[in-house]
C-alpha cells in the first residue's frame, strides 16, 4: 500500500486520541478491480452495502468540534481491497464466510473473488503496510502522552445482512464495541453518556470488539480502544445514499466523547 492509500491527519500534540476510520472509502485501484468477479453494477451495489458511508465526514467534523483536536487515521481504499481490521490468519472468524483480511465473498454470499485467489500480494502491499503505519501512530501517541486511545468509527445497516455471524441480537442506534483487555469501564461509560440522546446504546451487539494494532493487542494496557457502530438510518439513506441531518448531531456526540477522553 502506498502512503496515499491511508492518511494520518495530525491532531494536537497532547491529544492521546486517534479516530480510526477504516471502512469509509469506495476506492478500488484498477489492478485490484481486475481480480473482482462482479460486474460494474454489481460492484456498486456491493459497495453500497459494505461501505461505512460518511464516517470519514463524521470523524472530520468531530475533530473540528473537539476542544483538543484528535488525530485521525483514515483508510483511503475500500475494504474490498483489504480489510485492515481483520486478523490476517486463521484467528479471523470471518474467514468462515469468505470475509477475512481479503474478501472472497460478498455481503450476500456471492462470489467476489474466484476460488483459489492468492491473497498474499494484497496482504504484502496493502494490509501489512497499513498495520505498520497504524502501529506507528499509536506508538507516537504513547511517546507523546503516555497513552493512546483508539476510537473506531463505523456504521452498520438497519437490517441484518447475510454475512453477519452474530446478527441475531439487538440492533441499537449506537453499538459500542468493547474488548475485555483494552476497553476500561470508564471509557465505555463516557461513550454511553456521549451518545445517550440517539435512542440508546448497547455493548457488543450486533458487532463486538474493537481494533488494536497486533503489536499492542492484549499486551499494553496503556492502549485503550472502543468501537463506535452507528446504525445508518440515524444519518443517511440506506443502503448507500446521501447523508441526512442526523450526521451533525452524531459528529458533535463523538466530539463530546473525544473531549471527555482527552481530559481524563
Coordinates of C-alpha atoms in Angstrom, one line a residue:
X1 CA 0.0 0.0 0.0
X2 CA 1.4 3.4 -0.9
X3 CA 1.4 6.2 1.6
X4 CA -1.5 7.9 -0.3
X5 CA -3.7 4.8 0.4
X6 CA -4.1 5.9 4.0
X7 CA -3.9 9.3 5.6
X8 CA -2.8 10.3 9.1
X9 CA -4.3 13.7 9.9
X10 CA -2.3 15.3 12.7
X11 CA -4.1 16.4 15.9
X12 CA -3.0 18.3 18.9
X13 CA 0.4 17.2 20.2
X14 CA -1.0 16.5 23.7
X15 CA -4.0 14.5 22.4
X16 CA -4.0 10.7 23.1
X17 CA -6.9 10.1 20.8
X18 CA -6.8 8.5 17.3
X19 CA -10.1 8.4 15.4
X20 CA -9.7 5.4 13.2
X21 CA -11.9 5.3 10.0
X22 CA -11.2 2.1 8.2
X23 CA -14.3 1.5 6.1
X24 CA -15.4 4.8 4.6
X25 CA -13.8 4.6 1.2
X26 CA -15.2 3.2 -2.1
X27 CA -11.9 3.5 -3.9
X28 CA -10.5 0.3 -5.6
X29 CA -7.3 0.5 -7.7
X30 CA -7.6 -0.7 -11.3
X31 CA -5.3 -3.6 -10.8
X32 CA -7.3 -4.8 -7.8
X33 CA -10.6 -4.3 -9.6
X34 CA -9.4 -6.8 -12.3
X35 CA -9.4 -9.6 -9.6
X36 CA -13.1 -8.9 -8.6
X37 CA -15.7 -11.1 -10.3
X38 CA -18.6 -8.7 -10.1
X39 CA -19.7 -6.5 -13.0
X40 CA -19.8 -2.8 -12.5
X41 CA -23.4 -2.6 -11.4
X42 CA -23.0 -5.5 -9.0
X43 CA -19.8 -3.9 -7.6
X44 CA -21.6 -0.6 -7.0
X45 CA -24.4 -2.4 -5.1
X46 CA -21.9 -4.3 -3.0
X47 CA -20.0 -1.1 -2.2
X48 CA -23.4 0.4 -1.1
X49 CA -23.8 -2.4 1.4
X50 CA -20.3 -2.8 2.7
X51 CA -19.0 0.8 2.9
X52 CA -19.4 2.7 6.1
X53 CA -20.6 5.8 4.2
X54 CA -19.9 9.3 5.5
X55 CA -18.0 8.0 8.6
X56 CA -14.9 10.0 7.4
X57 CA -17.1 13.1 7.5
X58 CA -18.4 12.3 10.9
X59 CA -14.8 11.9 12.2
X60 CA -13.7 15.1 10.5
X61 CA -16.5 17.2 11.9
X62 CA -15.9 15.7 15.4
X63 CA -12.2 16.6 15.1
X64 CA -13.0 20.1 14.2
X65 CA -15.5 20.5 17.1
X66 CA -13.3 18.9 19.8
X67 CA -11.6 21.2 22.2
X68 CA -8.3 19.2 21.8
X69 CA -8.0 18.1 18.2
X70 CA -7.7 14.3 17.9
X71 CA -5.5 12.5 15.4
X72 CA -7.3 10.8 12.5
X73 CA -6.2 7.7 10.7
X74 CA -8.3 7.2 7.5
X75 CA -8.2 4.3 5.1
X76 CA -8.2 5.7 1.6
X77 CA -9.1 2.4 0.0
X78 CA -12.3 0.3 0.1
X79 CA -12.4 -2.6 2.5
X80 CA -12.9 -4.7 -0.7
X81 CA -9.2 -4.2 -1.3
X82 CA -8.2 -5.4 2.1
X83 CA -10.0 -5.1 5.5
X84 CA -7.3 -3.7 7.8
X85 CA -9.3 -4.7 10.9
X86 CA -9.3 -8.4 10.3
X87 CA -6.7 -10.8 11.6
X88 CA -4.6 -11.8 8.6
X89 CA -4.6 -15.5 9.6
X90 CA -6.7 -18.4 11.0
X91 CA -7.7 -16.4 14.1
X92 CA -10.2 -14.4 12.0
X93 CA -13.7 -15.9 12.4
X94 CA -15.0 -14.1 9.4
X95 CA -12.9 -16.3 7.1
X96 CA -15.8 -18.8 7.6
X97 CA -18.0 -16.6 5.3
X98 CA -15.2 -15.6 2.9
X99 CA -14.5 -12.3 4.6
X100 CA -11.1 -12.5 6.2
X101 CA -8.5 -9.8 5.6
X102 CA -9.1 -10.3 1.8
X103 CA -12.7 -10.9 1.0
X104 CA -13.7 -13.7 -1.4
X105 CA -17.4 -13.5 -0.9
X106 CA -19.9 -10.6 -0.9
X107 CA -22.3 -9.5 1.9
X108 CA -24.9 -11.8 0.4
X109 CA -22.7 -14.8 -0.1
X110 CA -21.9 -14.3 -3.8
X111 CA -18.5 -14.8 -5.4
X112 CA -16.3 -11.7 -5.1
X113 CA -13.0 -13.4 -6.0
X114 CA -12.5 -16.7 -7.6
X115 CA -11.8 -19.9 -5.6
X116 CA -8.1 -20.2 -5.0
X117 CA -7.4 -16.5 -5.2
X118 CA -3.9 -15.8 -3.9
X119 CA -4.3 -13.1 -1.3
X120 CA -0.6 -12.8 -0.4
X121 CA 0.2 -9.9 -2.8
X122 CA -2.6 -7.8 -1.3
X123 CA -1.5 -8.7 2.2
X124 CA 2.0 -7.6 1.5
X125 CA 1.3 -4.5 -0.4
X126 CA -1.8 -3.3 1.4
X127 CA -2.6 -5.0 4.7
X128 CA 0.8 -5.1 6.4
X129 CA 1.9 -1.5 5.5
X130 CA -1.4 -0.2 6.8
X131 CA -0.9 -2.2 10.0
X132 CA 2.6 -0.8 10.4
X133 CA 1.5 2.7 9.9
X134 CA -1.3 2.4 12.5
X135 CA 1.1 0.8 14.9
X136 CA 3.5 3.8 14.4
X137 CA 0.6 6.2 15.0
X138 CA -0.2 4.5 18.3
X139 CA 3.5 4.4 19.3
X140 CA 3.7 8.1 18.6
X141 CA 0.8 8.9 20.9
X142 CA 2.3 6.7 23.6
X143 CA 5.6 8.5 23.4
X144 CA 3.9 12.0 23.4
X145 CA 1.2 11.4 26.1
X146 CA 1.9 8.2 27.8
X147 CA -1.3 6.6 26.5
X148 CA -3.2 6.0 23.3
X149 CA -7.0 5.9 22.8
X150 CA -8.2 4.3 19.5
X151 CA -11.8 5.2 18.7
X152 CA -13.0 3.2 15.7
X153 CA -15.7 5.0 13.7
X154 CA -18.0 2.6 11.9
X155 CA -21.6 2.3 10.7
X156 CA -23.9 -0.6 10.2
X157 CA -27.2 -1.3 8.3
X158 CA -30.6 -1.2 9.9
X159 CA -31.4 -4.7 8.6
X160 CA -29.1 -7.7 9.0
X161 CA -27.1 -8.7 6.0
X162 CA -26.5 -12.4 5.3
X163 CA -22.7 -12.2 6.1
X164 CA -23.2 -11.2 9.7
X165 CA -22.2 -14.1 12.0
X166 CA -23.8 -12.6 15.1
X167 CA -26.7 -10.5 13.7
X168 CA -29.5 -12.1 15.7
X169 CA -29.2 -9.8 18.6
X170 CA -30.5 -6.2 19.1
X171 CA -29.5 -3.5 16.6
X172 CA -29.4 -0.4 18.8
X173 CA -29.0 3.1 17.4
X174 CA -25.4 3.0 18.6
X175 CA -23.5 -0.2 19.2
X176 CA -20.4 0.1 21.4
X177 CA -17.7 -2.5 20.6
X178 CA -15.7 -3.3 23.7
X179 CA -12.7 -5.5 24.4
X180 CA -12.1 -7.1 27.8
X181 CA -8.5 -6.0 27.9
X182 CA -8.4 -2.7 26.1
X183 CA -11.8 -1.1 27.0
X184 CA -11.9 0.1 30.6
X185 CA -15.2 0.7 32.2
X186 CA -14.7 4.5 32.3
X187 CA -14.2 4.7 28.6
X188 CA -17.3 2.7 28.0
X189 CA -19.3 4.9 30.4
X190 CA -18.1 8.1 28.7
X191 CA -19.3 6.7 25.3
X192 CA -22.7 5.7 26.7
X193 CA -23.1 9.2 28.1
X194 CA -22.0 11.0 24.9
X195 CA -24.4 9.0 22.7
X196 CA -27.3 8.8 25.1
X197 CA -29.6 11.1 23.1
X198 CA -29.9 8.9 20.0
X199 CA -32.3 6.3 21.3
X200 CA -29.9 4.1 23.3
X201 CA -26.6 2.3 23.2
X202 CA -25.8 -1.4 23.7
X203 CA -22.5 -3.1 24.1
X204 CA -21.1 -5.7 21.6
X205 CA -24.4 -6.1 19.6
X206 CA -24.6 -6.8 16.7
X207 CA -20.9 -6.3 16.4
X208 CA -18.3 -6.9 19.1
X209 CA -14.8 -5.9 20.0
X210 CA -12.6 -3.2 18.7
X211 CA -9.4 -2.5 16.8
X212 CA -5.9 -2.5 18.4
X213 CA -2.7 -3.0 16.4
X214 CA -1.4 -6.5 16.9
X215 CA 1.8 -5.4 18.5
X216 CA -0.2 -4.0 21.4
X217 CA -3.1 -6.4 21.4
X218 CA -3.6 -7.9 24.9
X219 CA 0.0 -6.7 25.7
X220 CA -0.1 -3.0 26.7
X221 CA -2.9 -1.6 28.9
X222 CA -1.8 2.0 28.0
X223 CA -3.5 1.4 24.7
X224 CA -7.3 1.6 25.2
X225 CA -9.9 1.3 22.4
X226 CA -13.6 1.4 21.7
X227 CA -15.6 0.8 18.5
X228 CA -18.5 3.1 17.7
X229 CA -21.0 1.5 15.3
X230 CA -23.7 3.9 14.2
X231 CA -26.9 2.5 12.7
X232 CA -27.2 4.0 9.3
X233 CA -30.8 5.1 9.5
X234 CA -29.7 7.7 12.0
X235 CA -27.8 9.8 9.5
X236 CA -28.2 8.6 5.9
X237 CA -30.4 7.0 3.2
X238 CA -29.7 3.3 3.0
X239 CA -28.0 1.3 1.6
X240 CA -25.6 3.8 0.0
X241 CA -27.4 7.1 -0.2
X242 CA -26.6 10.7 0.9
X243 CA -26.1 11.9 4.4
X244 CA -29.0 13.5 6.2
X245 CA -29.4 16.0 9.0
X246 CA -28.6 13.4 11.7
X247 CA -24.9 13.4 10.8
X248 CA -24.1 16.7 12.5
X249 CA -25.5 15.6 15.9
X250 CA -23.6 12.4 15.8
X251 CA -20.4 14.3 15.0
X252 CA -21.0 16.5 18.0
X253 CA -21.6 13.5 20.2
X254 CA -18.3 12.0 19.0
X255 CA -16.6 15.3 19.8
X256 CA -18.0 15.2 23.3
X257 CA -16.5 11.7 23.7
X258 CA -13.2 12.9 22.4
X259 CA -13.1 15.8 24.9
X260 CA -14.1 13.6 27.8
X261 CA -11.4 11.0 27.0
X262 CA -8.7 13.7 26.3
X263 CA -9.4 15.3 29.7
X264 CA -9.4 12.1 31.7

